[in-house]
């Protein structure tokens, strides 16, 4: 007997992230996008996930977050953490600055992104890439 399993429409993980977590989360995202036949979005989504999870590693004291990847007309990624401090996009940086460009890059490669408050005083940073 063949059993039909409908394709997944979302993936959710709750993790405490460290320096090497970004690489593993990118692999999961790449696998999902391949399964969903959305490989044209891999580069943009991987860059977005890298930026958002790296921000958790650098700026969230307990490094805990939830990453959600949703399949829609395109892909939506949400990263929720317990830190109320919202990320700031800095367009003016000194040429020798070693950081601060991540959200500028995110803004350049995704269709939309934003930040909303989350339950418990944290925040959710999200982005969307369409086909």
PDB file of C-alpha atoms in Angstrom:
ATOM      1  CA  UNK A   1       0.000   0.000   0.000  1.00  0.00           C
ATOM      2  CA  UNK A   2       1.392   3.377  -1.005  1.00  0.00           C
ATOM      3  CA  UNK A   3       0.841   6.164   1.465  1.00  0.00           C
ATOM      4  CA  UNK A   4       0.720   9.734   0.204  1.00  0.00           C
ATOM      5  CA  UNK A   5       2.596  12.294   2.237  1.00  0.00           C
ATOM      6  CA  UNK A   6       1.765  15.863   1.167  1.00  0.00           C
ATOM      7  CA  UNK A   7       4.776  18.111   0.625  1.00  0.00           C
ATOM      8  CA  UNK A   8       5.822  20.134   3.637  1.00  0.00           C
ATOM      9  CA  UNK A   9       4.764  23.748   3.606  1.00  0.00           C
ATOM     10  CA  UNK A  10       6.817  24.888   6.574  1.00  0.00           C
ATOM     11  CA  UNK A  11       9.753  23.956   8.754  1.00  0.00           C
ATOM     12  CA  UNK A  12      10.277  25.098  12.340  1.00  0.00           C
ATOM     13  CA  UNK A  13      13.294  24.678  14.593  1.00  0.00           C
ATOM     14  CA  UNK A  14      14.029  25.959  18.071  1.00  0.00           C
ATOM     15  CA  UNK A  15      17.759  26.145  18.695  1.00  0.00           C
ATOM     16  CA  UNK A  16      20.471  27.691  20.772  1.00  0.00           C
ATOM     17  CA  UNK A  17      22.871  28.948  18.123  1.00  0.00           C
ATOM     18  CA  UNK A  18      26.640  29.174  18.128  1.00  0.00           C
ATOM     19  CA  UNK A  19      29.347  30.067  15.657  1.00  0.00           C
ATOM     20  CA  UNK A  20      28.809  26.965  13.490  1.00  0.00           C
ATOM     21  CA  UNK A  21      25.012  26.927  13.588  1.00  0.00           C
ATOM     22  CA  UNK A  22      24.613  29.230  10.601  1.00  0.00           C
ATOM     23  CA  UNK A  23      26.261  26.706   8.273  1.00  0.00           C
ATOM     24  CA  UNK A  24      23.931  23.906   9.427  1.00  0.00           C
ATOM     25  CA  UNK A  25      20.799  26.050   9.175  1.00  0.00           C
ATOM     26  CA  UNK A  26      21.792  27.104   5.630  1.00  0.00           C
ATOM     27  CA  UNK A  27      22.040  23.416   4.664  1.00  0.00           C
ATOM     28  CA  UNK A  28      18.538  22.775   5.999  1.00  0.00           C
ATOM     29  CA  UNK A  29      17.182  25.767   4.063  1.00  0.00           C
ATOM     30  CA  UNK A  30      18.911  24.647   0.869  1.00  0.00           C
ATOM     31  CA  UNK A  31      17.415  21.172   1.279  1.00  0.00           C
ATOM     32  CA  UNK A  32      13.913  22.587   1.801  1.00  0.00           C
ATOM     33  CA  UNK A  33      14.147  24.856  -1.227  1.00  0.00           C
ATOM     34  CA  UNK A  34      15.361  21.944  -3.346  1.00  0.00           C
ATOM     35  CA  UNK A  35      12.446  19.792  -2.137  1.00  0.00           C
ATOM     36  CA  UNK A  36      10.045  22.646  -2.887  1.00  0.00           C
ATOM     37  CA  UNK A  37      11.580  23.132  -6.362  1.00  0.00           C
ATOM     38  CA  UNK A  38      12.555  26.720  -5.532  1.00  0.00           C
ATOM     39  CA  UNK A  39      16.289  26.498  -6.127  1.00  0.00           C
ATOM     40  CA  UNK A  40      16.272  29.910  -7.847  1.00  0.00           C
ATOM     41  CA  UNK A  41      15.767  31.420  -4.366  1.00  0.00           C
ATOM     42  CA  UNK A  42      18.603  29.565  -2.621  1.00  0.00           C
ATOM     43  CA  UNK A  43      21.231  32.330  -2.770  1.00  0.00           C
ATOM     44  CA  UNK A  44      18.944  35.088  -1.465  1.00  0.00           C
ATOM     45  CA  UNK A  45      17.361  32.928   1.236  1.00  0.00           C
ATOM     46  CA  UNK A  46      20.712  31.584   2.418  1.00  0.00           C
ATOM     47  CA  UNK A  47      22.103  35.114   2.670  1.00  0.00           C
ATOM     48  CA  UNK A  48      19.024  36.229   4.609  1.00  0.00           C
ATOM     49  CA  UNK A  49      19.174  33.292   7.016  1.00  0.00           C
ATOM     50  CA  UNK A  50      22.889  33.902   7.517  1.00  0.00           C
ATOM     51  CA  UNK A  51      22.298  37.526   8.473  1.00  0.00           C
ATOM     52  CA  UNK A  52      19.399  36.894  10.839  1.00  0.00           C
ATOM     53  CA  UNK A  53      20.944  33.936  12.661  1.00  0.00           C
ATOM     54  CA  UNK A  54      24.334  35.688  12.889  1.00  0.00           C
ATOM     55  CA  UNK A  55      22.563  38.611  14.551  1.00  0.00           C
ATOM     56  CA  UNK A  56      21.211  36.197  17.173  1.00  0.00           C
ATOM     57  CA  UNK A  57      24.707  34.811  17.790  1.00  0.00           C
ATOM     58  CA  UNK A  58      26.159  38.312  18.175  1.00  0.00           C
ATOM     59  CA  UNK A  59      23.389  40.232  19.921  1.00  0.00           C
ATOM     60  CA  UNK A  60      21.079  37.886  21.865  1.00  0.00           C
ATOM     61  CA  UNK A  61      22.527  37.008  25.284  1.00  0.00           C
ATOM     62  CA  UNK A  62      21.068  33.476  25.568  1.00  0.00           C
ATOM     63  CA  UNK A  63      21.443  32.784  21.804  1.00  0.00           C
ATOM     64  CA  UNK A  64      18.089  31.006  21.697  1.00  0.00           C
ATOM     65  CA  UNK A  65      15.840  31.463  18.701  1.00  0.00           C
ATOM     66  CA  UNK A  66      13.164  29.887  16.595  1.00  0.00           C
ATOM     67  CA  UNK A  67      13.650  29.721  12.840  1.00  0.00           C
ATOM     68  CA  UNK A  68      10.576  29.198  10.671  1.00  0.00           C
ATOM     69  CA  UNK A  69      10.681  28.680   6.905  1.00  0.00           C
ATOM     70  CA  UNK A  70       7.315  28.939   5.140  1.00  0.00           C
ATOM     71  CA  UNK A  71       6.514  27.983   1.569  1.00  0.00           C
ATOM     72  CA  UNK A  72       4.043  30.345  -0.043  1.00  0.00           C
ATOM     73  CA  UNK A  73       4.100  32.009  -3.465  1.00  0.00           C
ATOM     74  CA  UNK A  74       7.765  32.261  -2.549  1.00  0.00           C
ATOM     75  CA  UNK A  75       9.518  31.760   0.766  1.00  0.00           C
ATOM     76  CA  UNK A  76       9.137  33.552   4.079  1.00  0.00           C
ATOM     77  CA  UNK A  77      11.711  33.124   6.838  1.00  0.00           C
ATOM     78  CA  UNK A  78      11.102  34.260  10.410  1.00  0.00           C
ATOM     79  CA  UNK A  79      13.689  34.309  13.195  1.00  0.00           C
ATOM     80  CA  UNK A  80      12.261  34.946  16.662  1.00  0.00           C
ATOM     81  CA  UNK A  81      14.327  35.562  19.777  1.00  0.00           C
ATOM     82  CA  UNK A  82      13.729  36.786  23.309  1.00  0.00           C
ATOM     83  CA  UNK A  83      15.687  40.036  22.998  1.00  0.00           C
ATOM     84  CA  UNK A  84      13.583  43.184  22.598  1.00  0.00           C
ATOM     85  CA  UNK A  85      16.406  45.165  20.952  1.00  0.00           C
ATOM     86  CA  UNK A  86      15.562  45.609  17.290  1.00  0.00           C
ATOM     87  CA  UNK A  87      18.192  45.511  14.555  1.00  0.00           C
ATOM     88  CA  UNK A  88      19.134  48.808  12.963  1.00  0.00           C
ATOM     89  CA  UNK A  89      20.043  49.179   9.304  1.00  0.00           C
ATOM     90  CA  UNK A  90      23.002  51.528   8.958  1.00  0.00           C
ATOM     91  CA  UNK A  91      23.458  52.925   5.495  1.00  0.00           C
ATOM     92  CA  UNK A  92      26.361  55.201   6.439  1.00  0.00           C
ATOM     93  CA  UNK A  93      29.392  53.273   7.685  1.00  0.00           C
ATOM     94  CA  UNK A  94      33.091  54.065   7.679  1.00  0.00           C
ATOM     95  CA  UNK A  95      34.916  52.189   4.891  1.00  0.00           C
ATOM     96  CA  UNK A  96      36.963  50.230   7.431  1.00  0.00           C
ATOM     97  CA  UNK A  97      33.957  49.094   9.537  1.00  0.00           C
ATOM     98  CA  UNK A  98      34.084  45.345  10.175  1.00  0.00           C
ATOM     99  CA  UNK A  99      30.341  44.915  10.664  1.00  0.00           C
ATOM    100  CA  UNK A 100      26.983  46.582  10.281  1.00  0.00           C
ATOM    101  CA  UNK A 101      26.338  45.852   6.613  1.00  0.00           C
ATOM    102  CA  UNK A 102      24.220  42.730   7.008  1.00  0.00           C
ATOM    103  CA  UNK A 103      20.800  44.368   6.914  1.00  0.00           C
ATOM    104  CA  UNK A 104      21.837  46.506   3.938  1.00  0.00           C
ATOM    105  CA  UNK A 105      22.717  43.282   2.088  1.00  0.00           C
ATOM    106  CA  UNK A 106      19.472  41.669   3.227  1.00  0.00           C
ATOM    107  CA  UNK A 107      17.499  44.648   1.945  1.00  0.00           C
ATOM    108  CA  UNK A 108      19.253  44.366  -1.413  1.00  0.00           C
ATOM    109  CA  UNK A 109      18.491  40.665  -2.047  1.00  0.00           C
ATOM    110  CA  UNK A 110      15.009  40.040  -0.606  1.00  0.00           C
ATOM    111  CA  UNK A 111      11.647  41.378  -1.702  1.00  0.00           C
ATOM    112  CA  UNK A 112      10.479  42.496   1.760  1.00  0.00           C
ATOM    113  CA  UNK A 113      11.694  42.329   5.339  1.00  0.00           C
ATOM    114  CA  UNK A 114      10.705  43.704   8.688  1.00  0.00           C
ATOM    115  CA  UNK A 115      10.655  43.379  12.454  1.00  0.00           C
ATOM    116  CA  UNK A 116       7.662  42.827  14.735  1.00  0.00           C
ATOM    117  CA  UNK A 117       7.357  42.416  18.476  1.00  0.00           C
ATOM    118  CA  UNK A 118       7.005  38.851  19.749  1.00  0.00           C
ATOM    119  CA  UNK A 119       5.264  37.436  22.783  1.00  0.00           C
ATOM    120  CA  UNK A 120       7.314  37.721  25.944  1.00  0.00           C
ATOM    121  CA  UNK A 121       9.105  40.915  24.921  1.00  0.00           C
ATOM    122  CA  UNK A 122      11.214  39.513  22.116  1.00  0.00           C
ATOM    123  CA  UNK A 123      11.051  40.144  18.398  1.00  0.00           C
ATOM    124  CA  UNK A 124      10.621  38.399  15.087  1.00  0.00           C
ATOM    125  CA  UNK A 125      12.761  39.494  12.153  1.00  0.00           C
ATOM    126  CA  UNK A 126      11.376  38.203   8.869  1.00  0.00           C
ATOM    127  CA  UNK A 127      11.973  38.371   5.135  1.00  0.00           C
ATOM    128  CA  UNK A 128      10.249  37.190   1.980  1.00  0.00           C
ATOM    129  CA  UNK A 129      11.577  36.140  -1.407  1.00  0.00           C
ATOM    130  CA  UNK A 130       9.177  35.593  -4.264  1.00  0.00           C
ATOM    131  CA  UNK A 131       9.703  33.399  -7.288  1.00  0.00           C
TER     132      UNK A 131
END
